[in-house]
Amino acid sequence: MASERDVRARLQRAGQEHLLRFCAELAPGPRAALLAELEPLEPEALREHCRSAAAACARPPGPPPGLATRLRPLPPERVGSASRSDPETRRLWEEEGFHQIALNKVAVLLLAGGQGTRLGVTYPKGMYQVGLPSQKTLYQLQAERIRRVEQLAGERHGTRCTVPWYIMTSEFTLGPTAEFFKENDFFHLDPNNVIMFEQRMLPAVTFDGRAILERKDKVAMAPDGNGGLYRALADHRILEDMERRGVEFVHVYCVDNILVRLADPVFIGFCVLRGADCGAKVVEKAYPEEPVGVVCLVDGVPQVVEYSEISPEIAQLRAPDGGLLYNAGNICNHFFTRGFLQMVTREFEPLLKPHVAVKKVPYVDEEGNPVKPLKPNGIKMEKFVFDVFQFAKNFVAFEVLREEEFSPLKNADSADRDNPSTTRRALLAQHYRWALQAGAHFLDAHGAQLTELPRVWRCTCEAGRSSPRSSWTRTGPGRCSPDSLPDLPTRGPQH
């Protein structure tokens, strides 16, 4: 370990020596921990990080100058659709996807570096229960979908196959996630095929460019965004592990989408048959001002433009068919070839520009007193996973139905959208539709058959746990209660 003198000299070069201002007061253990945290920070990189954070934050918000003239929607030949394609085309996509899965060429990669802070919990978001009758967490739902797609591909092609699950965590989520998987026996997946790795952390910065001290012995650090994936892949030699396993195609997704279809064979098959090196699932925007990024072309290059960067006038433009011109909403659900990821990590990662997130960052004042700010006081710099689209040689988008594939969990129930209640209802409604299509019937408490989604399913929940529901029970073959829905065998690869 470097000495205090060496660390202080490095911080002086970075203009951040204030991070050691309480060092003399610390006991040997906390002092050693602080020095160990500071030692890996390269002076030049730290100085540039703090400078660029302050400069980026000082820029006026809103669309970049001239952006409107540089935007174009994705051309139709780059876009496929799950719902608008004919059944035979869809069948061919699905068959190709299952074929690649059966050959052990497909992996899934989960972006799980975030905590459930906005949900009112301190543990990783993947451990959250939204109040399903089954009490399953997001992690369990996803694990079971991996097992199911392995089973379906194996049955179709008469083989045993594996879809490795790579999970990118952060300093905050690695330990709890690893322990949770062990406690739950990895949800009956082979532990050797569940690979967890950690993304880098970056110091939070004040508006005037000073790294923030969270405690006397701790710098305020934050994950470097889901775009930190590319450095993490190199740091932990993940692509080498994929190559050893024979993986060629990677499905990347965020932890909070309760409807995500892992290793979706239709999406995989579409991308493979199109010869894509990079692809993105999109949903049609619900309304012009919806706060989602838009997948489009900027100067002829595929990118995601954040909703805050698109003017209201551009957002409301209409296509000849009457729909929104810029309607391809990004849902952080992506396809990459391993070769493309290798090219990004070796050549293009340094070109990714960090984005500013202004946050409330706990800190210690000049007297060493801990402070929890009531308003934003710091900057966290993040890279976004989709910022690599611009480097693709053959980018495609795949439009899916929102009600079938996108319901994110981002807020507590006190919010009016993207909360435990809305995600729970989205999954129950999907299972209800699947059950009806499979020939099931639902009865109310009086034995009368129901023909639409019952309101009683909209149960309340507290801290992610469901409260008592209706008294429905299974009444015979083809007749189901809400509790049975999460385990129903259904058409297609996903539950």
Tab-separated table of C-alpha atoms in Angstrom:
chain	number	residue	atom	x	y	z
A	1	MET	CA	0.000	0.000	0.000
A	2	ALA	CA	1.184	3.506	-0.794
A	3	SER	CA	2.178	5.719	2.113
A	4	GLU	CA	0.184	8.749	3.208
A	5	ARG	CA	2.967	10.922	1.814
A	6	ASP	CA	2.706	9.317	-1.628
A	7	VAL	CA	-1.084	9.556	-1.689
A	8	ARG	CA	-0.958	13.192	-0.600
A	9	ALA	CA	1.500	14.012	-3.381
A	10	ARG	CA	-0.766	12.380	-5.958
A	11	LEU	CA	-3.790	14.285	-4.662
A	12	GLN	CA	-1.839	17.558	-4.820
A	13	ARG	CA	-1.165	16.910	-8.500
A	14	ALA	CA	-4.891	16.344	-8.991
A	15	GLY	CA	-5.848	19.441	-7.018
A	16	GLN	CA	-7.799	17.312	-4.532
A	17	GLU	CA	-5.632	17.302	-1.399
A	18	HIS	CA	-8.648	18.292	0.708
A	19	LEU	CA	-9.687	14.634	0.718
A	20	LEU	CA	-6.998	14.046	3.383
A	21	ARG	CA	-7.911	16.967	5.602
A	22	PHE	CA	-9.091	14.692	8.444
A	23	CYS	CA	-6.450	12.012	7.956
A	24	ALA	CA	-4.463	12.980	11.075
A	25	GLU	CA	-7.570	12.467	13.241
A	26	LEU	CA	-8.247	8.930	12.041
A	27	ALA	CA	-7.392	5.725	13.853
A	28	PRO	CA	-4.990	3.364	12.023
A	29	GLY	CA	-7.782	1.202	10.551
A	30	PRO	CA	-9.923	3.969	9.025
A	31	ARG	CA	-6.786	5.819	7.873
A	32	ALA	CA	-5.566	2.715	6.042
A	33	ALA	CA	-9.008	2.240	4.453
A	34	LEU	CA	-9.057	5.828	3.194
A	35	LEU	CA	-5.563	5.561	1.737
A	36	ALA	CA	-6.461	2.263	0.069
A	37	GLU	CA	-9.497	3.907	-1.531
A	38	LEU	CA	-7.469	6.869	-2.780
A	39	GLU	CA	-4.427	4.958	-4.008
A	40	PRO	CA	-5.922	3.670	-7.315
A	41	LEU	CA	-7.040	7.153	-8.405
A	42	GLU	CA	-4.628	8.376	-11.071
A	43	PRO	CA	-3.853	12.089	-10.532
A	44	GLU	CA	-4.357	13.214	-14.113
A	45	ALA	CA	-7.544	11.180	-14.522
A	46	LEU	CA	-8.931	12.462	-11.212
A	47	ARG	CA	-8.154	16.067	-12.107
A	48	GLU	CA	-9.811	15.704	-15.509
A	49	HIS	CA	-12.810	13.891	-14.011
A	50	CYS	CA	-13.458	16.704	-11.528
A	51	ARG	CA	-12.869	19.433	-14.103
A	52	SER	CA	-15.097	17.895	-16.754
A	53	ALA	CA	-17.879	17.192	-14.241
A	54	ALA	CA	-18.021	20.840	-13.179
A	55	ALA	CA	-17.819	22.039	-16.783
A	56	ALA	CA	-20.547	19.678	-17.983
A	57	CYS	CA	-22.841	20.680	-15.139
A	58	ALA	CA	-22.360	24.361	-15.965
A	59	ARG	CA	-23.636	23.935	-19.525
A	60	PRO	CA	-27.185	25.172	-20.065
A	61	PRO	CA	-29.808	22.399	-20.185
A	62	GLY	CA	-31.876	21.661	-23.236
A	63	PRO	CA	-31.261	20.497	-26.790
A	64	PRO	CA	-27.726	20.975	-28.137
A	65	PRO	CA	-27.531	23.758	-30.742
A	66	GLY	CA	-28.436	22.573	-34.213
A	67	LEU	CA	-29.572	19.114	-33.123
A	68	ALA	CA	-32.949	19.396	-34.844
A	69	THR	CA	-31.368	19.626	-38.298
A	70	ARG	CA	-29.178	16.588	-37.640
A	71	LEU	CA	-31.947	14.209	-36.515
A	72	ARG	CA	-33.577	11.584	-38.692
A	73	PRO	CA	-35.807	8.641	-37.759
A	74	LEU	CA	-34.449	5.137	-38.268
A	75	PRO	CA	-35.032	3.979	-41.846
A	76	PRO	CA	-37.614	1.162	-42.167
A	77	GLU	CA	-35.029	-1.311	-43.444
A	78	ARG	CA	-33.245	-1.111	-40.095
A	79	VAL	CA	-36.349	-1.884	-38.050
A	80	GLY	CA	-38.137	-5.162	-37.381
A	81	SER	CA	-41.354	-5.674	-35.453
A	82	ALA	CA	-42.597	-8.427	-33.183
A	83	SER	CA	-46.236	-7.575	-33.817
A	84	ARG	CA	-46.318	-6.298	-37.408
A	85	SER	CA	-44.346	-9.097	-39.036
A	86	ASP	CA	-46.106	-12.009	-40.702
A	87	PRO	CA	-46.229	-15.295	-38.731
A	88	GLU	CA	-43.816	-17.110	-41.025
A	89	THR	CA	-41.135	-14.424	-40.699
A	90	ARG	CA	-41.549	-14.410	-36.960
A	91	ARG	CA	-41.299	-18.217	-36.908
A	92	LEU	CA	-38.023	-18.081	-38.819
A	93	TRP	CA	-36.591	-15.535	-36.393
A	94	GLU	CA	-37.632	-17.630	-33.404
A	95	GLU	CA	-36.248	-20.834	-34.893
A	96	GLU	CA	-32.892	-19.172	-35.606
A	97	GLY	CA	-32.768	-17.850	-32.050
A	98	PHE	CA	-33.486	-21.247	-30.525
A	99	HIS	CA	-30.879	-22.768	-32.836
A	100	GLN	CA	-28.175	-20.388	-31.573
A	101	ILE	CA	-29.220	-20.995	-27.952
A	102	ALA	CA	-29.057	-24.764	-28.480
A	103	LEU	CA	-25.514	-24.334	-29.820
A	104	ASN	CA	-24.540	-22.595	-26.541
A	105	LYS	CA	-23.774	-19.392	-28.449
A	106	VAL	CA	-26.054	-17.043	-26.489
A	107	ALA	CA	-25.462	-15.397	-23.107
A	108	VAL	CA	-27.443	-12.845	-21.122
A	109	LEU	CA	-25.846	-9.951	-19.284
A	110	LEU	CA	-27.675	-8.176	-16.478
A	111	LEU	CA	-26.923	-4.579	-15.515
A	112	ALA	CA	-27.489	-4.667	-11.749
A	113	GLY	CA	-25.311	-1.972	-10.204
A	114	GLY	CA	-28.147	0.050	-8.690
A	115	GLN	CA	-29.699	-0.072	-5.241
A	116	GLY	CA	-33.393	0.245	-4.523
A	117	THR	CA	-33.022	3.695	-2.958
A	118	ARG	CA	-35.975	5.205	-4.810
A	119	LEU	CA	-38.052	2.232	-3.701
A	120	GLY	CA	-37.261	3.015	-0.077
A	121	VAL	CA	-34.910	0.043	0.464
A	122	THR	CA	-31.153	-0.244	0.813
A	123	TYR	CA	-30.643	-3.609	-0.887
A	124	PRO	CA	-30.145	-4.309	-4.617
A	125	LYS	CA	-33.195	-3.732	-6.783
A	126	GLY	CA	-33.104	-7.311	-8.071
A	127	MET	CA	-33.940	-8.557	-4.562
A	128	TYR	CA	-37.188	-6.565	-4.485
A	129	GLN	CA	-40.627	-8.195	-4.393
A	130	VAL	CA	-43.351	-6.199	-6.110
A	131	GLY	CA	-46.150	-8.062	-4.304
A	132	LEU	CA	-46.794	-10.981	-6.664
A	133	PRO	CA	-48.893	-13.833	-5.273
A	134	SER	CA	-45.816	-16.060	-5.604
A	135	GLN	CA	-43.630	-13.565	-3.683
A	136	LYS	CA	-40.925	-13.934	-6.334
A	137	THR	CA	-38.215	-11.296	-6.607
A	138	LEU	CA	-36.964	-9.802	-9.851
A	139	TYR	CA	-33.854	-11.986	-9.643
A	140	GLN	CA	-35.952	-15.140	-9.279
A	141	LEU	CA	-38.243	-14.262	-12.169
A	142	GLN	CA	-35.229	-13.720	-14.406
A	143	ALA	CA	-33.485	-16.910	-13.303
A	144	GLU	CA	-36.589	-18.952	-14.051
A	145	ARG	CA	-36.858	-17.407	-17.515
A	146	ILE	CA	-33.278	-18.445	-18.250
A	147	ARG	CA	-34.061	-22.015	-17.174
A	148	ARG	CA	-37.177	-22.015	-19.321
A	149	VAL	CA	-35.497	-20.794	-22.502
A	150	GLU	CA	-32.714	-23.377	-21.992
A	151	GLN	CA	-35.393	-26.060	-21.639
A	152	LEU	CA	-37.299	-24.997	-24.739
A	153	ALA	CA	-34.186	-24.760	-26.912
A	154	GLY	CA	-33.011	-28.146	-25.663
A	155	GLU	CA	-36.370	-29.787	-26.376
A	156	ARG	CA	-36.490	-28.377	-29.894
A	157	HIS	CA	-33.000	-29.518	-30.806
A	158	GLY	CA	-32.620	-32.648	-28.674
A	159	THR	CA	-29.707	-31.385	-26.634
A	160	ARG	CA	-28.712	-29.899	-23.307
A	161	CYS	CA	-27.728	-26.272	-23.536
A	162	THR	CA	-26.645	-23.438	-21.292
A	163	VAL	CA	-27.314	-19.712	-21.346
A	164	PRO	CA	-24.612	-18.201	-19.095
A	165	TRP	CA	-25.813	-15.349	-16.898
A	166	TYR	CA	-23.318	-12.512	-16.472
A	167	ILE	CA	-24.302	-10.021	-13.773
A	168	MET	CA	-22.579	-6.651	-13.557
A	169	THR	CA	-22.810	-5.343	-9.999
A	170	SER	CA	-21.296	-2.411	-8.151
A	171	GLU	CA	-19.522	-1.915	-4.850
A	172	PHE	CA	-22.990	-1.527	-3.312
A	173	THR	CA	-24.668	-4.576	-4.835
A	174	LEU	CA	-22.021	-7.289	-5.320
A	175	GLY	CA	-21.939	-8.626	-1.763
A	176	PRO	CA	-25.710	-8.648	-1.132
A	177	THR	CA	-26.422	-10.107	-4.582
A	178	ALA	CA	-23.865	-12.910	-4.212
A	179	GLU	CA	-25.205	-13.784	-0.762
A	180	PHE	CA	-28.810	-13.695	-1.977
A	181	PHE	CA	-28.039	-16.107	-4.808
A	182	LYS	CA	-26.275	-18.492	-2.423
A	183	GLU	CA	-29.162	-18.377	0.049
A	184	ASN	CA	-31.552	-19.269	-2.779
A	185	ASP	CA	-29.381	-22.022	-4.268
A	186	PHE	CA	-28.862	-19.879	-7.379
A	187	PHE	CA	-32.529	-20.480	-8.204
A	188	HIS	CA	-31.570	-23.950	-9.445
A	189	LEU	CA	-29.086	-22.640	-11.994
A	190	ASP	CA	-25.549	-24.037	-12.103
A	191	PRO	CA	-23.425	-21.588	-10.051
A	192	ASN	CA	-20.611	-22.031	-12.587
A	193	ASN	CA	-22.858	-20.392	-15.170
A	194	VAL	CA	-23.697	-17.351	-13.038
A	195	ILE	CA	-20.768	-14.945	-13.316
A	196	MET	CA	-20.813	-11.792	-11.201
A	197	PHE	CA	-18.386	-8.941	-11.720
A	198	GLU	CA	-18.064	-5.391	-10.471
A	199	GLN	CA	-18.092	-2.100	-12.326
A	200	ARG	CA	-15.806	0.779	-11.458
A	201	MET	CA	-16.625	3.577	-9.047
A	202	LEU	CA	-16.008	7.305	-9.560
A	203	PRO	CA	-15.891	10.134	-7.016
A	204	ALA	CA	-18.904	12.416	-6.744
A	205	VAL	CA	-17.939	16.049	-7.371
A	206	THR	CA	-19.180	19.437	-6.133
A	207	PHE	CA	-20.411	22.040	-8.613
A	208	ASP	CA	-17.018	23.785	-8.364
A	209	GLY	CA	-15.040	20.643	-9.187
A	210	ARG	CA	-13.989	19.246	-5.786
A	211	ALA	CA	-14.299	15.525	-5.002
A	212	ILE	CA	-16.721	14.992	-2.110
A	213	LEU	CA	-15.738	13.430	1.204
A	214	GLU	CA	-18.700	11.390	2.446
A	215	ARG	CA	-17.119	10.670	5.836
A	216	LYS	CA	-13.803	11.600	7.327
A	217	ASP	CA	-12.483	8.245	6.131
A	218	LYS	CA	-14.555	7.731	2.952
A	219	VAL	CA	-14.796	9.441	-0.431
A	220	ALA	CA	-18.307	9.709	-1.881
A	221	MET	CA	-18.155	7.219	-4.733
A	222	ALA	CA	-20.780	6.203	-7.288
A	223	PRO	CA	-20.933	3.536	-10.020
A	224	ASP	CA	-19.805	4.823	-13.413
A	225	GLY	CA	-23.197	4.179	-15.031
A	226	ASN	CA	-24.410	1.208	-17.053
A	227	GLY	CA	-21.948	2.314	-19.735
A	228	GLY	CA	-19.264	1.317	-17.256
A	229	LEU	CA	-19.971	-2.138	-18.637
A	230	TYR	CA	-17.260	-1.854	-21.263
A	231	ARG	CA	-14.444	-1.087	-18.818
A	232	ALA	CA	-15.731	-3.777	-16.491
A	233	LEU	CA	-15.700	-6.354	-19.299
A	234	ALA	CA	-12.005	-5.623	-19.799
A	235	ASP	CA	-11.172	-5.326	-16.091
A	236	HIS	CA	-12.560	-8.789	-15.328
A	237	ARG	CA	-11.740	-10.532	-18.621
A	238	ILE	CA	-15.414	-11.326	-19.190
A	239	LEU	CA	-15.098	-11.471	-22.975
A	240	GLU	CA	-12.317	-14.023	-22.620
A	241	ASP	CA	-14.673	-16.110	-20.487
A	242	MET	CA	-17.362	-15.813	-23.153
A	243	GLU	CA	-14.908	-16.896	-25.832
A	244	ARG	CA	-13.895	-19.925	-23.775
A	245	ARG	CA	-17.566	-20.915	-23.509
A	246	GLY	CA	-18.216	-20.388	-27.220
A	247	VAL	CA	-20.580	-17.455	-26.707
A	248	GLU	CA	-21.037	-15.316	-29.818
A	249	PHE	CA	-24.184	-13.300	-29.019
A	250	VAL	CA	-25.015	-11.361	-25.866
A	251	HIS	CA	-28.395	-10.079	-24.699
A	252	VAL	CA	-27.895	-7.097	-22.339
A	253	TYR	CA	-30.706	-5.743	-20.182
A	254	CYS	CA	-31.490	-3.757	-17.012
A	255	VAL	CA	-32.611	-5.375	-13.788
A	256	ASP	CA	-35.780	-3.317	-13.287
A	257	ASN	CA	-37.937	-4.448	-16.242
A	258	ILE	CA	-40.299	-7.067	-14.839
A	259	LEU	CA	-41.412	-8.139	-18.346
A	260	VAL	CA	-37.951	-8.646	-19.832
A	261	ARG	CA	-37.599	-11.741	-22.031
A	262	LEU	CA	-34.130	-13.088	-21.411
A	263	ALA	CA	-32.312	-14.480	-24.452
A	264	ASP	CA	-35.511	-13.824	-26.393
A	265	PRO	CA	-35.152	-16.197	-29.362
A	266	VAL	CA	-37.219	-13.957	-31.640
A	267	PHE	CA	-34.978	-10.956	-30.967
A	268	ILE	CA	-31.790	-13.031	-31.148
A	269	GLY	CA	-32.894	-14.672	-34.381
A	270	PHE	CA	-33.888	-11.360	-35.962
A	271	CYS	CA	-30.494	-9.819	-35.185
A	272	VAL	CA	-28.514	-12.871	-36.312
A	273	LEU	CA	-30.387	-13.249	-39.600
A	274	ARG	CA	-29.952	-9.530	-40.286
A	275	GLY	CA	-26.204	-9.874	-39.704
A	276	ALA	CA	-26.361	-7.211	-36.984
A	277	ASP	CA	-23.453	-6.532	-34.673
A	278	CYS	CA	-25.611	-4.324	-32.439
A	279	GLY	CA	-29.361	-4.150	-31.888
A	280	ALA	CA	-31.923	-2.557	-29.597
A	281	LYS	CA	-35.450	-3.408	-28.621
A	282	VAL	CA	-37.725	-0.384	-28.716
A	283	VAL	CA	-41.341	0.386	-27.828
A	284	GLU	CA	-43.578	2.926	-29.469
A	285	LYS	CA	-43.666	6.105	-27.413
A	286	ALA	CA	-46.948	6.519	-25.586
A	287	TYR	CA	-47.077	10.292	-26.117
A	288	PRO	CA	-44.709	12.983	-27.436
A	289	GLU	CA	-43.430	14.146	-24.041
A	290	GLU	CA	-42.893	10.671	-22.585
A	291	PRO	CA	-39.567	10.769	-20.690
A	292	VAL	CA	-37.748	8.039	-22.611
A	293	GLY	CA	-34.784	8.310	-24.922
A	294	VAL	CA	-35.410	7.948	-28.655
A	295	VAL	CA	-33.441	5.635	-30.922
A	296	CYS	CA	-32.802	7.552	-34.136
A	297	LEU	CA	-30.050	8.775	-36.442
A	298	VAL	CA	-27.852	11.772	-35.642
A	299	ASP	CA	-25.742	12.816	-38.632
A	300	GLY	CA	-26.641	9.455	-40.139
A	301	VAL	CA	-25.319	7.489	-37.156
A	302	PRO	CA	-27.561	5.469	-34.790
A	303	GLN	CA	-27.820	6.967	-31.315
A	304	VAL	CA	-30.171	7.325	-28.375
A	305	VAL	CA	-31.169	10.957	-27.912
A	306	GLU	CA	-32.400	11.710	-24.411
A	307	TYR	CA	-35.901	13.140	-24.082
A	308	SER	CA	-34.484	16.273	-22.467
A	309	GLU	CA	-32.442	16.928	-25.618
A	310	ILE	CA	-35.415	16.871	-27.987
A	311	SER	CA	-37.434	20.062	-28.301
A	312	PRO	CA	-41.223	19.863	-27.909
A	313	GLU	CA	-41.621	20.811	-31.551
A	314	ILE	CA	-39.479	17.896	-32.728
A	315	ALA	CA	-41.093	15.479	-30.261
A	316	GLN	CA	-44.545	16.201	-31.708
A	317	LEU	CA	-43.642	15.757	-35.380
A	318	ARG	CA	-45.803	13.189	-37.151
A	319	ALA	CA	-44.959	10.563	-39.757
A	320	PRO	CA	-47.146	10.097	-42.893
A	321	ASP	CA	-49.089	7.309	-41.124
A	322	GLY	CA	-50.061	9.701	-38.318
A	323	GLY	CA	-47.771	8.216	-35.697
A	324	LEU	CA	-44.935	10.064	-34.030
A	325	LEU	CA	-41.961	10.568	-36.344
A	326	TYR	CA	-39.536	9.911	-33.477
A	327	ASN	CA	-41.398	7.093	-31.776
A	328	ALA	CA	-38.731	4.426	-31.093
A	329	GLY	CA	-38.487	4.525	-27.307
A	330	ASN	CA	-35.332	3.038	-25.827
A	331	ILE	CA	-35.901	0.397	-23.105
A	332	CYS	CA	-32.273	-0.609	-22.387
A	333	ASN	CA	-32.627	-4.033	-23.967
A	334	HIS	CA	-29.797	-4.733	-26.382
A	335	PHE	CA	-28.111	-7.309	-28.605
A	336	PHE	CA	-24.352	-7.344	-29.171
A	337	THR	CA	-22.024	-9.747	-30.870
A	338	ARG	CA	-18.994	-10.686	-28.837
A	339	GLY	CA	-16.823	-9.350	-31.640
A	340	PHE	CA	-18.500	-5.956	-31.394
A	341	LEU	CA	-17.966	-5.849	-27.620
A	342	GLN	CA	-14.304	-6.725	-28.127
A	343	MET	CA	-13.935	-3.875	-30.599
A	344	VAL	CA	-15.594	-1.428	-28.184
A	345	THR	CA	-13.412	-2.396	-25.221
A	346	ARG	CA	-10.212	-2.234	-27.265
A	347	GLU	CA	-10.822	0.858	-29.391
A	348	PHE	CA	-13.897	2.913	-28.630
A	349	GLU	CA	-14.534	2.951	-24.877
A	350	PRO	CA	-12.326	6.028	-24.300
A	351	LEU	CA	-14.470	7.928	-26.816
A	352	LEU	CA	-17.655	7.528	-24.767
A	353	LYS	CA	-18.680	10.840	-23.237
A	354	PRO	CA	-19.913	10.806	-19.627
A	355	HIS	CA	-23.312	12.243	-18.777
A	356	VAL	CA	-24.126	14.468	-15.820
A	357	ALA	CA	-26.429	13.347	-13.005
A	358	VAL	CA	-27.050	15.975	-10.325
A	359	LYS	CA	-27.739	14.273	-6.988
A	360	LYS	CA	-28.044	14.796	-3.250
A	361	VAL	CA	-24.700	13.493	-1.972
A	362	PRO	CA	-24.086	13.100	1.798
A	363	TYR	CA	-20.855	14.797	2.918
A	364	VAL	CA	-18.880	16.075	5.908
A	365	ASP	CA	-18.560	19.807	6.457
A	366	GLU	CA	-15.330	21.617	7.284
A	367	GLU	CA	-15.654	20.648	10.964
A	368	GLY	CA	-16.162	16.994	10.071
A	369	ASN	CA	-19.888	16.899	10.833
A	370	PRO	CA	-21.979	14.596	8.614
A	371	VAL	CA	-24.538	16.395	6.453
A	372	LYS	CA	-27.468	14.957	4.515
A	373	PRO	CA	-28.354	17.659	1.981
A	374	LEU	CA	-31.966	18.558	1.338
A	375	LYS	CA	-31.304	19.567	-2.262
A	376	PRO	CA	-28.850	18.406	-4.948
A	377	ASN	CA	-25.290	19.368	-4.116
A	378	GLY	CA	-23.115	17.117	-6.229
A	379	ILE	CA	-22.424	15.620	-9.623
A	380	LYS	CA	-22.174	11.962	-10.514
A	381	MET	CA	-20.712	11.245	-13.935
A	382	GLU	CA	-22.130	8.250	-15.783
A	383	LYS	CA	-21.618	6.568	-19.113
A	384	PHE	CA	-24.572	4.957	-20.862
A	385	VAL	CA	-24.544	1.451	-22.298
A	386	PHE	CA	-26.284	2.567	-25.513
A	387	ASP	CA	-23.677	5.196	-26.404
A	388	VAL	CA	-21.809	2.517	-28.379
A	389	PHE	CA	-24.524	2.300	-31.048
A	390	GLN	CA	-22.605	4.878	-33.065
A	391	PHE	CA	-19.742	2.420	-33.558
A	392	ALA	CA	-21.879	-0.378	-35.025
A	393	LYS	CA	-21.357	-1.422	-38.610
A	394	ASN	CA	-24.849	-2.917	-38.878
A	395	PHE	CA	-27.278	-1.562	-36.284
A	396	VAL	CA	-30.907	-2.729	-36.157
A	397	ALA	CA	-33.905	-1.972	-33.956
A	398	PHE	CA	-36.691	-4.359	-33.014
A	399	GLU	CA	-40.065	-2.955	-32.041
A	400	VAL	CA	-41.996	-4.859	-29.358
A	401	LEU	CA	-45.313	-4.293	-27.615
A	402	ARG	CA	-45.011	-2.351	-24.381
A	403	GLU	CA	-47.654	-4.445	-22.608
A	404	GLU	CA	-45.719	-7.608	-23.398
A	405	GLU	CA	-42.134	-6.520	-22.781
A	406	PHE	CA	-41.676	-3.291	-20.857
A	407	SER	CA	-42.760	-2.326	-17.358
A	408	PRO	CA	-39.857	-0.863	-15.360
A	409	LEU	CA	-39.660	-0.640	-11.574
A	410	LYS	CA	-38.153	2.721	-10.696
A	411	ASN	CA	-40.250	4.384	-8.005
A	412	ALA	CA	-42.036	3.688	-4.744
A	413	ASP	CA	-45.808	3.334	-4.753
A	414	SER	CA	-46.144	6.986	-3.844
A	415	ALA	CA	-45.286	7.785	-7.475
A	416	ASP	CA	-47.954	7.494	-10.149
A	417	ARG	CA	-45.966	5.332	-12.587
A	418	ASP	CA	-43.203	2.719	-12.819
A	419	ASN	CA	-43.862	1.567	-9.259
A	420	PRO	CA	-44.435	-1.830	-7.583
A	421	SER	CA	-48.181	-1.701	-8.264
A	422	THR	CA	-47.856	-0.887	-11.976
A	423	THR	CA	-45.203	-3.556	-12.543
A	424	ARG	CA	-47.158	-6.170	-10.601
A	425	ARG	CA	-50.311	-5.434	-12.584
A	426	ALA	CA	-48.358	-5.573	-15.856
A	427	LEU	CA	-47.068	-9.078	-15.124
A	428	LEU	CA	-50.393	-10.388	-13.819
A	429	ALA	CA	-52.182	-8.971	-16.850
A	430	GLN	CA	-49.695	-10.659	-19.159
A	431	HIS	CA	-50.122	-14.004	-17.409
A	432	TYR	CA	-53.883	-13.557	-17.545
A	433	ARG	CA	-53.727	-13.073	-21.328
A	434	TRP	CA	-51.446	-16.072	-21.734
A	435	ALA	CA	-53.716	-18.253	-19.614
A	436	LEU	CA	-56.774	-17.284	-21.673
A	437	GLN	CA	-54.890	-18.071	-24.880
A	438	ALA	CA	-53.985	-21.484	-23.419
A	439	GLY	CA	-57.680	-22.218	-22.783
A	440	ALA	CA	-57.927	-21.327	-19.099
A	441	HIS	CA	-61.030	-19.849	-17.469
A	442	PHE	CA	-61.209	-17.579	-14.439
A	443	LEU	CA	-64.038	-17.506	-11.938
A	444	ASP	CA	-64.946	-14.854	-9.436
A	445	ALA	CA	-65.826	-15.597	-5.798
A	446	HIS	CA	-69.375	-16.540	-6.870
A	447	GLY	CA	-68.290	-19.002	-9.565
A	448	ALA	CA	-69.106	-16.754	-12.498
A	449	GLN	CA	-66.660	-16.754	-15.403
A	450	LEU	CA	-64.609	-13.590	-15.870
A	451	THR	CA	-63.802	-12.196	-19.293
A	452	GLU	CA	-61.474	-9.349	-18.340
A	453	LEU	CA	-58.649	-8.706	-15.923
A	454	PRO	CA	-60.142	-8.531	-12.402
A	455	ARG	CA	-59.639	-5.366	-10.382
A	456	VAL	CA	-59.088	-7.486	-7.284
A	457	TRP	CA	-55.649	-8.427	-8.640
A	458	ARG	CA	-54.560	-4.877	-7.996
A	459	CYS	CA	-53.469	-5.751	-4.479
A	460	THR	CA	-51.648	-3.281	-2.297
A	461	CYS	CA	-48.134	-3.863	-1.075
A	462	GLU	CA	-45.787	-2.472	1.508
A	463	ALA	CA	-41.988	-2.593	1.210
A	464	GLY	CA	-42.347	-4.995	-1.722
A	465	ARG	CA	-44.523	-7.552	0.079
A	466	SER	CA	-48.094	-8.310	-0.906
A	467	SER	CA	-51.085	-8.037	1.363
A	468	PRO	CA	-53.968	-10.534	1.462
A	469	ARG	CA	-55.629	-11.033	-1.891
A	470	SER	CA	-58.887	-12.513	-3.036
A	471	SER	CA	-60.024	-15.930	-1.877
A	472	TRP	CA	-59.948	-17.465	-5.316
A	473	THR	CA	-58.762	-21.046	-5.629
A	474	ARG	CA	-57.974	-23.467	-8.421
A	475	THR	CA	-61.313	-24.944	-9.402
A	476	GLY	CA	-60.313	-27.654	-11.826
A	477	PRO	CA	-58.409	-28.333	-15.047
A	478	GLY	CA	-57.891	-25.164	-17.043
A	479	ARG	CA	-59.165	-22.973	-14.230
A	480	CYS	CA	-56.612	-20.923	-12.325
A	481	SER	CA	-56.173	-18.696	-9.341
A	482	PRO	CA	-53.815	-15.695	-9.325
A	483	ASP	CA	-51.294	-17.748	-7.308
A	484	SER	CA	-50.982	-20.277	-10.120
A	485	LEU	CA	-50.241	-17.766	-12.856
A	486	PRO	CA	-46.488	-17.225	-12.448
A	487	ASP	CA	-45.879	-20.957	-13.039
A	488	LEU	CA	-48.286	-21.573	-15.896
A	489	PRO	CA	-46.815	-23.328	-18.910
A	490	THR	CA	-47.591	-20.955	-21.761
A	491	ARG	CA	-46.965	-20.479	-25.409
A	492	GLY	CA	-43.538	-19.070	-26.132
A	493	PRO	CA	-40.334	-19.188	-24.164
A	494	GLN	CA	-41.087	-16.869	-21.303
A	495	HIS	CA	-43.207	-16.832	-18.139
